[in-house]
mmCIF file with all atom_site columns, C-alpha atoms in Angstrom:
data_model
loop_
_atom_site.group_PDB
_atom_site.id
_atom_site.type_symbol
_atom_site.label_atom_id
_atom_site.label_alt_id
_atom_site.label_comp_id
_atom_site.label_asym_id
_atom_site.label_entity_id
_atom_site.label_seq_id
_atom_site.pdbx_PDB_ins_code
_atom_site.Cartn_x
_atom_site.Cartn_y
_atom_site.Cartn_z
_atom_site.occupancy
_atom_site.B_iso_or_equiv
_atom_site.pdbx_formal_charge
_atom_site.auth_seq_id
_atom_site.auth_comp_id
_atom_site.auth_asym_id
_atom_site.auth_atom_id
_atom_site.pdbx_PDB_model_num
ATOM 1   C CA . MET A 1 1   ? 125.094 -91.823  40.016 1.00 44.00 ? 174 MET A CA 1
ATOM 2   C CA . SER A 1 2   ? 122.730 -93.322  42.490 1.00 54.00 ? 175 SER A CA 1
ATOM 3   C CA . ALA A 1 3   ? 119.237 -92.153  43.104 1.00 73.00 ? 176 ALA A CA 1
ATOM 4   C CA . GLU A 1 4   ? 119.462 -92.696  46.963 1.00 83.00 ? 177 GLU A CA 1
ATOM 5   C CA . PRO A 1 5   ? 119.667 -89.708  49.027 1.00 89.00 ? 178 PRO A CA 1
ATOM 6   C CA . ARG A 1 6   ? 122.786 -89.178  51.311 1.00 91.00 ? 179 ARG A CA 1
ATOM 7   C CA . ILE A 1 7   ? 122.559 -90.495  54.807 1.00 93.00 ? 180 ILE A CA 1
ATOM 8   C CA . ASN A 1 8   ? 124.266 -90.109  58.216 1.00 94.00 ? 181 ASN A CA 1
ATOM 9   C CA . ASP A 1 9   ? 128.234 -89.911  57.559 1.00 90.00 ? 182 ASP A CA 1
ATOM 10  C CA . ARG A 1 10  ? 127.704 -90.057  53.725 1.00 92.00 ? 183 ARG A CA 1
ATOM 11  C CA . ILE A 1 11  ? 126.633 -86.324  53.984 1.00 92.00 ? 184 ILE A CA 1
ATOM 12  C CA . ARG A 1 12  ? 129.665 -83.874  53.559 1.00 91.00 ? 185 ARG A CA 1
ATOM 13  C CA . VAL A 1 13  ? 128.503 -80.439  54.263 1.00 93.00 ? 186 VAL A CA 1
ATOM 14  C CA . PRO A 1 14  ? 129.438 -78.071  56.942 1.00 95.00 ? 187 PRO A CA 1
ATOM 15  C CA . GLU A 1 15  ? 125.966 -77.265  58.004 1.00 94.00 ? 188 GLU A CA 1
ATOM 16  C CA . VAL A 1 16  ? 122.366 -78.437  56.809 1.00 95.00 ? 189 VAL A CA 1
ATOM 17  C CA . ARG A 1 17  ? 118.921 -76.782  57.144 1.00 95.00 ? 190 ARG A CA 1
ATOM 18  C CA . LEU A 1 18  ? 117.240 -79.228  59.758 1.00 95.00 ? 191 LEU A CA 1
ATOM 19  C CA . VAL A 1 19  ? 113.768 -80.649  59.843 1.00 94.00 ? 192 VAL A CA 1
ATOM 20  C CA . GLY A 1 20  ? 112.737 -82.665  62.938 1.00 92.00 ? 193 GLY A CA 1
ATOM 21  C CA . PRO A 1 21  ? 110.988 -85.979  62.979 1.00 91.00 ? 194 PRO A CA 1
ATOM 22  C CA . SER A 1 22  ? 107.497 -84.633  62.852 1.00 89.00 ? 195 SER A CA 1
ATOM 23  C CA . GLY A 1 23  ? 108.134 -82.229  60.385 1.00 89.00 ? 196 GLY A CA 1
ATOM 24  C CA . GLU A 1 24  ? 109.140 -79.081  62.510 1.00 92.00 ? 197 GLU A CA 1
ATOM 25  C CA . GLN A 1 25  ? 111.747 -76.596  61.475 1.00 93.00 ? 198 GLN A CA 1
ATOM 26  C CA . VAL A 1 26  ? 114.809 -76.727  63.480 1.00 91.00 ? 199 VAL A CA 1
ATOM 27  C CA . GLY A 1 27  ? 116.470 -74.404  61.754 1.00 93.00 ? 200 GLY A CA 1
ATOM 28  C CA . ILE A 1 28  ? 120.333 -74.215  60.262 1.00 95.00 ? 201 ILE A CA 1
ATOM 29  C CA . VAL A 1 29  ? 122.752 -76.220  62.378 1.00 94.00 ? 202 VAL A CA 1
ATOM 30  C CA . PRO A 1 30  ? 126.519 -77.486  61.981 1.00 95.00 ? 203 PRO A CA 1
ATOM 31  C CA . LEU A 1 31  ? 126.419 -80.968  60.424 1.00 94.00 ? 204 LEU A CA 1
ATOM 32  C CA . ALA A 1 32  ? 127.847 -82.411  63.661 1.00 94.00 ? 205 ALA A CA 1
ATOM 33  C CA . LYS A 1 33  ? 124.948 -81.282  65.751 1.00 94.00 ? 206 LYS A CA 1
ATOM 34  C CA . ALA A 1 34  ? 122.443 -82.643  63.325 1.00 94.00 ? 207 ALA A CA 1
ATOM 35  C CA . LEU A 1 35  ? 124.337 -86.087  63.507 1.00 95.00 ? 208 LEU A CA 1
ATOM 36  C CA . GLU A 1 36  ? 124.231 -85.825  67.200 1.00 94.00 ? 209 GLU A CA 1
ATOM 37  C CA . LEU A 1 37  ? 120.791 -85.033  67.599 1.00 94.00 ? 210 LEU A CA 1
ATOM 38  C CA . ALA A 1 38  ? 120.047 -87.959  65.073 1.00 94.00 ? 211 ALA A CA 1
ATOM 39  C CA . GLN A 1 39  ? 121.870 -90.391  67.537 1.00 94.00 ? 212 GLN A CA 1
ATOM 40  C CA . GLU A 1 40  ? 119.578 -89.079  70.397 1.00 92.00 ? 213 GLU A CA 1
ATOM 41  C CA . TYR A 1 41  ? 116.569 -89.904  68.701 1.00 91.00 ? 214 TYR A CA 1
ATOM 42  C CA . ASP A 1 42  ? 117.876 -93.287  67.203 1.00 94.00 ? 215 ASP A CA 1
ATOM 43  C CA . LEU A 1 43  ? 117.064 -91.932  63.585 1.00 95.00 ? 216 LEU A CA 1
ATOM 44  C CA . ASP A 1 44  ? 118.751 -91.398  60.686 1.00 95.00 ? 217 ASP A CA 1
ATOM 45  C CA . LEU A 1 45  ? 119.787 -87.973  59.171 1.00 95.00 ? 218 LEU A CA 1
ATOM 46  C CA . VAL A 1 46  ? 118.606 -87.969  55.663 1.00 95.00 ? 219 VAL A CA 1
ATOM 47  C CA . GLU A 1 47  ? 119.337 -85.337  52.836 1.00 94.00 ? 220 GLU A CA 1
ATOM 48  C CA . VAL A 1 48  ? 116.174 -84.594  51.374 1.00 92.00 ? 221 VAL A CA 1
ATOM 49  C CA . ALA A 1 49  ? 116.906 -81.509  49.259 1.00 92.00 ? 222 ALA A CA 1
ATOM 50  C CA . ALA A 1 50  ? 120.700 -81.695  48.433 1.00 90.00 ? 223 ALA A CA 1
ATOM 51  C CA . ASN A 1 51  ? 120.586 -78.413  45.715 1.00 90.00 ? 224 ASN A CA 1
ATOM 52  C CA . ALA A 1 52  ? 119.262 -76.409  48.611 1.00 91.00 ? 225 ALA A CA 1
ATOM 53  C CA . ARG A 1 53  ? 121.742 -74.172  50.313 1.00 92.00 ? 226 ARG A CA 1
ATOM 54  C CA . PRO A 1 54  ? 122.480 -75.202  52.719 1.00 94.00 ? 227 PRO A CA 1
ATOM 55  C CA . PRO A 1 55  ? 121.039 -78.753  51.981 1.00 94.00 ? 228 PRO A CA 1
ATOM 56  C CA . VAL A 1 56  ? 117.770 -79.708  53.773 1.00 95.00 ? 229 VAL A CA 1
ATOM 57  C CA . CYS A 1 57  ? 117.999 -82.836  55.903 1.00 96.00 ? 230 CYS A CA 1
ATOM 58  C CA . LYS A 1 58  ? 115.260 -84.616  58.233 1.00 95.00 ? 231 LYS A CA 1
ATOM 59  C CA . LEU A 1 59  ? 115.544 -86.783  60.788 1.00 96.00 ? 232 LEU A CA 1
ATOM 60  C CA . MET A 1 60  ? 113.584 -90.175  60.110 1.00 95.00 ? 233 MET A CA 1
ATOM 61  C CA . ASP A 1 61  ? 113.801 -93.995  60.130 1.00 94.00 ? 234 ASP A CA 1
ATOM 62  C CA . TYR A 1 62  ? 115.136 -94.352  56.714 1.00 92.00 ? 235 TYR A CA 1
ATOM 63  C CA . GLY A 1 63  ? 114.567 -98.115  56.634 1.00 92.00 ? 236 GLY A CA 1
ATOM 64  C CA . LYS A 1 64  ? 111.053 -97.583  57.511 1.00 91.00 ? 237 LYS A CA 1
ATOM 65  C CA . PHE A 1 65  ? 110.693 -94.847  54.890 1.00 89.00 ? 238 PHE A CA 1
ATOM 66  C CA . LYS A 1 66  ? 111.969 -96.979  52.274 1.00 90.00 ? 239 LYS A CA 1
ATOM 67  C CA . TYR A 1 67  ? 109.645 -99.836  52.991 1.00 91.00 ? 240 TYR A CA 1
ATOM 68  C CA . GLU A 1 68  ? 106.583 -97.555  53.036 1.00 90.00 ? 241 GLU A CA 1
ATOM 69  C CA . SER A 1 69  ? 107.723 -95.918  49.746 1.00 87.00 ? 242 SER A CA 1
ATOM 70  C CA . ALA A 1 70  ? 108.266 -99.246  47.863 1.00 89.00 ? 243 ALA A CA 1
ATOM 71  C CA . MET A 1 71  ? 104.792 -100.101 49.287 1.00 90.00 ? 244 MET A CA 1
ATOM 72  C CA . LYS A 1 72  ? 103.207 -97.199  47.763 1.00 88.00 ? 245 LYS A CA 1
ATOM 73  C CA . ALA A 1 73  ? 104.989 -97.416  44.298 1.00 85.00 ? 246 ALA A CA 1
ATOM 74  C CA . ARG A 1 74  ? 103.897 -101.335 44.289 1.00 84.00 ? 247 ARG A CA 1
ATOM 75  C CA . GLU A 1 75  ? 100.260 -100.371 45.085 1.00 81.00 ? 248 GLU A CA 1
ATOM 76  C CA . ALA A 1 76  ? 100.168 -97.558  42.427 1.00 77.00 ? 249 ALA A CA 1
ATOM 77  C CA . ARG A 1 77  ? 101.558 -100.067 39.586 1.00 75.00 ? 250 ARG A CA 1
ATOM 78  C CA . LYS A 1 78  ? 98.761  -102.715 40.849 1.00 69.00 ? 251 LYS A CA 1
ATOM 79  C CA . ASN A 1 79  ? 95.964  -100.007 40.318 1.00 63.00 ? 252 ASN A CA 1
ATOM 80  C CA . GLN A 1 80  ? 97.585  -98.557  36.944 1.00 63.00 ? 253 GLN A CA 1
ATOM 81  C CA . ALA A 1 81  ? 95.045  -98.844  34.290 1.00 59.00 ? 254 ALA A CA 1
ATOM 82  C CA . HIS A 1 82  ? 96.464  -99.995  30.670 1.00 66.00 ? 255 HIS A CA 1
ATOM 83  C CA . THR A 1 83  ? 94.546  -98.984  27.626 1.00 65.00 ? 256 THR A CA 1
ATOM 84  C CA . VAL A 1 84  ? 93.015  -102.042 26.297 1.00 77.00 ? 257 VAL A CA 1
ATOM 85  C CA . ILE A 1 85  ? 91.456  -102.161 22.456 1.00 88.00 ? 258 ILE A CA 1
ATOM 86  C CA . LYS A 1 86  ? 88.972  -105.057 22.139 1.00 92.00 ? 259 LYS A CA 1
ATOM 87  C CA . GLU A 1 87  ? 87.982  -106.154 18.708 1.00 93.00 ? 260 GLU A CA 1
ATOM 88  C CA . MET A 1 88  ? 84.570  -107.175 17.313 1.00 94.00 ? 261 MET A CA 1
ATOM 89  C CA . LYS A 1 89  ? 83.911  -108.346 13.857 1.00 94.00 ? 262 LYS A CA 1
ATOM 90  C CA . LEU A 1 90  ? 80.697  -108.342 12.123 1.00 94.00 ? 263 LEU A CA 1
ATOM 91  C CA . ARG A 1 91  ? 79.373  -109.154 8.420  1.00 93.00 ? 264 ARG A CA 1
ATOM 92  C CA . PRO A 1 92  ? 77.297  -106.224 6.973  1.00 92.00 ? 265 PRO A CA 1
ATOM 93  C CA . LYS A 1 93  ? 74.385  -108.857 6.463  1.00 90.00 ? 266 LYS A CA 1
ATOM 94  C CA . ILE A 1 94  ? 74.398  -110.142 10.121 1.00 92.00 ? 267 ILE A CA 1
ATOM 95  C CA . ASP A 1 95  ? 71.236  -111.663 11.562 1.00 92.00 ? 268 ASP A CA 1
ATOM 96  C CA . PRO A 1 96  ? 69.460  -110.001 14.615 1.00 93.00 ? 269 PRO A CA 1
ATOM 97  C CA . HIS A 1 97  ? 70.185  -112.820 17.209 1.00 94.00 ? 270 HIS A CA 1
ATOM 98  C CA . ASP A 1 98  ? 74.210  -112.399 16.283 1.00 94.00 ? 271 ASP A CA 1
ATOM 99  C CA . TYR A 1 99  ? 73.792  -108.731 16.118 1.00 95.00 ? 272 TYR A CA 1
ATOM 100 C CA . ASP A 1 100 ? 72.292  -108.741 19.919 1.00 95.00 ? 273 ASP A CA 1
ATOM 101 C CA . THR A 1 101 ? 75.100  -111.056 20.901 1.00 95.00 ? 274 THR A CA 1
ATOM 102 C CA . LYS A 1 102 ? 77.842  -108.855 19.270 1.00 95.00 ? 275 LYS A CA 1
ATOM 103 C CA . LYS A 1 103 ? 76.367  -105.702 20.871 1.00 95.00 ? 276 LYS A CA 1
ATOM 104 C CA . GLY A 1 104 ? 76.291  -107.481 24.370 1.00 95.00 ? 277 GLY A CA 1
ATOM 105 C CA . HIS A 1 105 ? 80.083  -108.196 23.874 1.00 95.00 ? 278 HIS A CA 1
ATOM 106 C CA . VAL A 1 106 ? 80.393  -104.429 23.114 1.00 95.00 ? 279 VAL A CA 1
ATOM 107 C CA . VAL A 1 107 ? 78.653  -103.189 26.105 1.00 95.00 ? 280 VAL A CA 1
ATOM 108 C CA . ARG A 1 108 ? 80.533  -105.332 28.284 1.00 93.00 ? 281 ARG A CA 1
ATOM 109 C CA . PHE A 1 109 ? 83.809  -104.025 26.769 1.00 93.00 ? 282 PHE A CA 1
ATOM 110 C CA . LEU A 1 110 ? 82.595  -100.512 27.287 1.00 92.00 ? 283 LEU A CA 1
ATOM 111 C CA . LYS A 1 111 ? 81.600  -101.051 30.566 1.00 90.00 ? 284 LYS A CA 1
ATOM 112 C CA . GLN A 1 112 ? 85.040  -102.319 31.459 1.00 87.00 ? 285 GLN A CA 1
ATOM 113 C CA . GLY A 1 113 ? 86.486  -99.171  30.443 1.00 87.00 ? 286 GLY A CA 1
ATOM 114 C CA . ASP A 1 114 ? 87.826  -100.725 27.222 1.00 90.00 ? 287 ASP A CA 1
ATOM 115 C CA . LYS A 1 115 ? 88.057  -99.129  23.758 1.00 93.00 ? 288 LYS A CA 1
ATOM 116 C CA . VAL A 1 116 ? 86.493  -101.412 21.068 1.00 95.00 ? 289 VAL A CA 1
ATOM 117 C CA . LYS A 1 117 ? 87.531  -101.723 17.360 1.00 96.00 ? 290 LYS A CA 1
ATOM 118 C CA . ILE A 1 118 ? 84.542  -102.601 15.339 1.00 96.00 ? 291 ILE A CA 1
ATOM 119 C CA . THR A 1 119 ? 85.304  -104.234 11.942 1.00 95.00 ? 292 THR A CA 1
ATOM 120 C CA . ILE A 1 120 ? 82.880  -104.861 9.364  1.00 95.00 ? 293 ILE A CA 1
ATOM 121 C CA . MET A 1 121 ? 84.398  -107.603 7.046  1.00 94.00 ? 294 MET A CA 1
ATOM 122 C CA . PHE A 1 122 ? 83.119  -107.520 3.029  1.00 93.00 ? 295 PHE A CA 1
ATOM 123 C CA . ARG A 1 123 ? 83.152  -110.613 0.971  1.00 90.00 ? 296 ARG A CA 1
ATOM 124 C CA . GLY A 1 124 ? 82.214  -110.853 -2.694 1.00 88.00 ? 297 GLY A CA 1
ATOM 125 C CA . ARG A 1 125 ? 79.933  -108.583 -4.072 1.00 88.00 ? 298 ARG A CA 1
ATOM 126 C CA . GLU A 1 126 ? 79.282  -107.098 -0.703 1.00 88.00 ? 299 GLU A CA 1
ATOM 127 C CA . GLN A 1 127 ? 82.135  -104.800 -1.365 1.00 87.00 ? 300 GLN A CA 1
ATOM 128 C CA . SER A 1 128 ? 80.012  -102.898 -3.970 1.00 89.00 ? 301 SER A CA 1
ATOM 129 C CA . ARG A 1 129 ? 77.717  -102.103 -1.094 1.00 90.00 ? 302 ARG A CA 1
ATOM 130 C CA . PRO A 1 130 ? 79.684  -100.017 1.657  1.00 91.00 ? 303 PRO A CA 1
ATOM 131 C CA . GLU A 1 131 ? 76.697  -98.246  2.758  1.00 93.00 ? 304 GLU A CA 1
ATOM 132 C CA . LEU A 1 132 ? 75.512  -101.449 4.259  1.00 92.00 ? 305 LEU A CA 1
ATOM 133 C CA . GLY A 1 133 ? 78.552  -101.647 6.537  1.00 93.00 ? 306 GLY A CA 1
ATOM 134 C CA . TYR A 1 134 ? 78.105  -97.756  7.383  1.00 94.00 ? 307 TYR A CA 1
ATOM 135 C CA . ARG A 1 135 ? 74.725  -98.143  8.492  1.00 94.00 ? 308 ARG A CA 1
ATOM 136 C CA . LEU A 1 136 ? 75.493  -101.062 10.482 1.00 95.00 ? 309 LEU A CA 1
ATOM 137 C CA . LEU A 1 137 ? 78.222  -99.134  12.375 1.00 95.00 ? 310 LEU A CA 1
ATOM 138 C CA . GLN A 1 138 ? 75.966  -96.306  12.555 1.00 95.00 ? 311 GLN A CA 1
ATOM 139 C CA . ARG A 1 139 ? 73.053  -98.349  14.492 1.00 95.00 ? 312 ARG A CA 1
ATOM 140 C CA . LEU A 1 140 ? 75.700  -99.959  16.877 1.00 96.00 ? 313 LEU A CA 1
ATOM 141 C CA . ALA A 1 141 ? 77.315  -96.543  17.744 1.00 95.00 ? 314 ALA A CA 1
ATOM 142 C CA . GLU A 1 142 ? 73.547  -95.322  18.584 1.00 95.00 ? 315 GLU A CA 1
ATOM 143 C CA . ASP A 1 143 ? 72.632  -98.398  20.482 1.00 95.00 ? 316 ASP A CA 1
ATOM 144 C CA . VAL A 1 144 ? 75.642  -97.885  22.867 1.00 95.00 ? 317 VAL A CA 1
ATOM 145 C CA . ALA A 1 145 ? 75.881  -94.054  23.006 1.00 94.00 ? 318 ALA A CA 1
ATOM 146 C CA . ASP A 1 146 ? 75.144  -94.353  26.738 1.00 93.00 ? 319 ASP A CA 1
ATOM 147 C CA . LEU A 1 147 ? 78.334  -96.157  27.376 1.00 93.00 ? 320 LEU A CA 1
ATOM 148 C CA . GLY A 1 148 ? 80.636  -94.942  24.710 1.00 93.00 ? 321 GLY A CA 1
ATOM 149 C CA . PHE A 1 149 ? 81.228  -92.556  21.730 1.00 94.00 ? 322 PHE A CA 1
ATOM 150 C CA . VAL A 1 150 ? 82.648  -92.637  18.295 1.00 95.00 ? 323 VAL A CA 1
ATOM 151 C CA . GLU A 1 151 ? 86.283  -91.974  18.764 1.00 93.00 ? 324 GLU A CA 1
ATOM 152 C CA . SER A 1 152 ? 87.528  -92.899  15.256 1.00 92.00 ? 325 SER A CA 1
ATOM 153 C CA . ASN A 1 153 ? 84.602  -92.693  12.348 1.00 94.00 ? 326 ASN A CA 1
ATOM 154 C CA . PRO A 1 154 ? 83.847  -95.442  10.076 1.00 93.00 ? 327 PRO A CA 1
ATOM 155 C CA . LYS A 1 155 ? 86.588  -95.633  7.399  1.00 93.00 ? 328 LYS A CA 1
ATOM 156 C CA . GLN A 1 156 ? 87.343  -98.108  4.470  1.00 90.00 ? 329 GLN A CA 1
ATOM 157 C CA . ASP A 1 157 ? 90.324  -100.351 5.062  1.00 87.00 ? 330 ASP A CA 1
ATOM 158 C CA . GLY A 1 158 ? 90.542  -102.610 1.919  1.00 87.00 ? 331 GLY A CA 1
ATOM 159 C CA . ARG A 1 159 ? 87.789  -105.200 2.133  1.00 90.00 ? 332 ARG A CA 1
ATOM 160 C CA . ASN A 1 160 ? 87.014  -103.902 5.679  1.00 93.00 ? 333 ASN A CA 1
ATOM 161 C CA . MET A 1 161 ? 85.401  -100.883 7.277  1.00 95.00 ? 334 MET A CA 1
ATOM 162 C CA . ILE A 1 162 ? 86.347  -99.868  10.759 1.00 95.00 ? 335 ILE A CA 1
ATOM 163 C CA . MET A 1 163 ? 85.419  -97.880  13.574 1.00 96.00 ? 336 MET A CA 1
ATOM 164 C CA . VAL A 1 164 ? 86.296  -97.384  17.037 1.00 95.00 ? 337 VAL A CA 1
ATOM 165 C CA . LEU A 1 165 ? 84.502  -96.624  20.101 1.00 95.00 ? 338 LEU A CA 1
ATOM 166 C CA . GLY A 1 166 ? 85.788  -95.195  23.199 1.00 92.00 ? 339 GLY A CA 1
ATOM 167 C CA . PRO A 1 167 ? 84.089  -95.524  26.628 1.00 92.00 ? 340 PRO A CA 1
ATOM 168 C CA . HIS A 1 168 ? 82.437  -92.768  28.475 1.00 89.00 ? 341 HIS A CA 1
ATOM 169 C CA . LYS A 1 169 ? 83.651  -94.165  31.616 1.00 80.00 ? 342 LYS A CA 1
ATOM 170 C CA . LYS A 1 170 ? 87.536  -94.255  32.628 1.00 77.00 ? 343 LYS A CA 1
ATOM 171 C CA . LYS A 1 171 ? 89.241  -97.367  33.116 1.00 69.00 ? 344 LYS A CA 1
ATOM 172 C CA . THR A 1 172 ? 90.063  -96.847  36.658 1.00 66.00 ? 345 THR A CA 1
ATOM 173 C CA . GLU A 1 173 ? 86.592  -95.868  37.553 1.00 73.00 ? 346 GLU A CA 1
ATOM 174 C CA . ALA A 1 174 ? 85.383  -99.272  35.673 1.00 71.00 ? 347 ALA A CA 1
ATOM 175 C CA . MET A 1 175 ? 87.951  -101.053 37.739 1.00 70.00 ? 348 MET A CA 1
ATOM 176 C CA . ALA A 1 176 ? 87.013  -99.594  41.073 1.00 72.00 ? 349 ALA A CA 1
ATOM 177 C CA . GLU A 1 177 ? 83.279  -100.014 40.520 1.00 72.00 ? 350 GLU A CA 1
ATOM 178 C CA . ALA A 1 178 ? 83.846  -103.744 39.466 1.00 71.00 ? 351 ALA A CA 1
ATOM 179 C CA . ARG A 1 179 ? 85.824  -104.348 42.494 1.00 75.00 ? 352 ARG A CA 1
ATOM 180 C CA . GLN A 1 180 ? 83.123  -102.666 44.786 1.00 77.00 ? 353 GLN A CA 1
ATOM 181 C CA . ALA A 1 181 ? 80.384  -105.015 43.123 1.00 76.00 ? 354 ALA A CA 1
ATOM 182 C CA . GLN A 1 182 ? 82.633  -107.985 43.649 1.00 77.00 ? 355 GLN A CA 1
ATOM 183 C CA . GLU A 1 183 ? 83.108  -107.258 47.143 1.00 79.00 ? 356 GLU A CA 1
ATOM 184 C CA . ALA A 1 184 ? 79.233  -106.751 47.627 1.00 78.00 ? 357 ALA A CA 1
ATOM 185 C CA . ARG A 1 185 ? 78.346  -109.893 45.855 1.00 81.00 ? 358 ARG A CA 1
ATOM 186 C CA . LYS A 1 186 ? 80.872  -111.592 48.291 1.00 79.00 ? 359 LYS A CA 1
ATOM 187 C CA . ALA A 1 187 ? 79.242  -110.014 51.331 1.00 77.00 ? 360 ALA A CA 1
ATOM 188 C CA . ASP A 1 188 ? 75.841  -111.039 50.304 1.00 78.00 ? 361 ASP A CA 1
ATOM 189 C CA . ALA A 1 189 ? 77.128  -114.572 49.450 1.00 78.00 ? 362 ALA A CA 1
ATOM 190 C CA . LYS A 1 190 ? 78.548  -114.833 53.111 1.00 77.00 ? 363 LYS A CA 1
ATOM 191 C CA . ALA A 1 191 ? 75.250  -113.431 54.708 1.00 76.00 ? 364 ALA A CA 1
ATOM 192 C CA . ASN A 1 192 ? 73.002  -115.850 52.580 1.00 78.00 ? 365 ASN A CA 1
ATOM 193 C CA . PRO A 1 193 ? 75.079  -119.002 52.234 1.00 70.00 ? 366 PRO A CA 1
ATOM 194 C CA . GLY A 1 194 ? 72.110  -120.955 51.190 1.00 61.00 ? 367 GLY A CA 1
ATOM 195 C CA . LYS A 1 195 ? 71.186  -118.426 48.153 1.00 58.00 ? 368 LYS A CA 1
ATOM 196 C CA . SER A 1 196 ? 74.651  -118.742 46.483 1.00 49.00 ? 369 SER A CA 1
ATOM 197 C CA . GLN A 1 197 ? 77.381  -120.655 48.152 1.00 50.00 ? 370 GLN A CA 1
ATOM 198 C CA . ASN A 1 198 ? 79.932  -120.362 44.988 1.00 51.00 ? 371 ASN A CA 1
ATOM 199 C CA . ALA A 1 199 ? 79.282  -116.515 44.457 1.00 48.00 ? 372 ALA A CA 1
ATOM 200 C CA . ALA A 1 200 ? 82.485  -115.370 45.802 1.00 46.00 ? 373 ALA A CA 1
ATOM 201 C CA . GLU A 1 201 ? 84.484  -118.180 43.711 1.00 49.00 ? 374 GLU A CA 1
ATOM 202 C CA . THR A 1 202 ? 82.407  -117.471 40.447 1.00 48.00 ? 375 THR A CA 1
ATOM 203 C CA . ASP A 1 203 ? 83.390  -113.763 40.987 1.00 49.00 ? 376 ASP A CA 1
ATOM 204 C CA . ASP A 1 204 ? 87.182  -114.656 41.103 1.00 49.00 ? 377 ASP A CA 1
ATOM 205 C CA . ALA A 1 205 ? 86.859  -116.940 38.079 1.00 47.00 ? 378 ALA A CA 1
ATOM 206 C CA . GLU A 1 206 ? 85.348  -114.298 35.914 1.00 47.00 ? 379 GLU A CA 1
ATOM 207 C CA . ALA A 1 207 ? 87.858  -111.571 37.326 1.00 44.00 ? 380 ALA A CA 1
ATOM 208 C CA . GLU A 1 208 ? 90.807  -113.637 36.238 1.00 44.00 ? 381 GLU A CA 1
ATOM 209 C CA . ALA A 1 209 ? 89.603  -114.910 32.948 1.00 43.00 ? 382 ALA A CA 1
ATOM 210 C CA . PRO A 1 210 ? 91.333  -113.975 29.993 1.00 43.00 ? 383 PRO A CA 1
ATOM 211 C CA . ALA A 1 211 ? 89.954  -111.531 27.344 1.00 45.00 ? 384 ALA A CA 1
ATOM 212 C CA . GLU A 1 212 ? 87.907  -113.424 24.581 1.00 47.00 ? 385 GLU A CA 1
ATOM 213 C CA . ALA A 1 213 ? 89.209  -113.633 21.233 1.00 43.00 ? 386 ALA A CA 1
ATOM 214 C CA . PRO A 1 214 ? 87.654  -111.435 18.524 1.00 51.00 ? 387 PRO A CA 1
ATOM 215 C CA . ALA A 1 215 ? 84.608  -113.071 17.338 1.00 49.00 ? 388 ALA A CA 1
ATOM 216 C CA . GLU A 1 216 ? 83.031  -112.820 13.630 1.00 51.00 ? 389 GLU A CA 1
ATOM 217 C CA . ALA A 1 217 ? 79.561  -113.229 12.396 1.00 49.00 ? 390 ALA A CA 1
#
């Protein structure tokens, strides 16, 4: 069955509860009278509640209504946030510089509203020291506690130990803030062209850049 509502001559009932073009309640009128009013207003008679008794019909520009509905649906899909899980791989004996670099990536992912899967990879005799990985994961969780929380506690998975961090900030909020920051930087670049002529272009390139592949230490 079609999801499209019945309009004009496709409506087959003796009478309808009519709603005017501005939402005003006209009342129950014969179908012929409703169609006559639609012609007078140069509008369509659209059945908006087929299961009501009698069915509810409204006078409207159906073509315009369909177009606006399609645009709203398109915008909703555009702004829809998809759950993304990033991954960061570390070694239990990671050096301070590499740790700071990896932590920086985790911070960026959480700020974007993404979850982060942290994997500690054990090799050789390291497998007999799982506490090294556990302490490293605890340290990382504490270092980013203002941006994320431990969604899945550390657990052993073969030669690896895994923990999942979830962001405090929702993806939709992160996307909105990123757009606002980007627009602010573009406005500043236009107001101060000598300061940064390519600021707007750089922001666009960063926004469209693909997510980097998981890195390991």
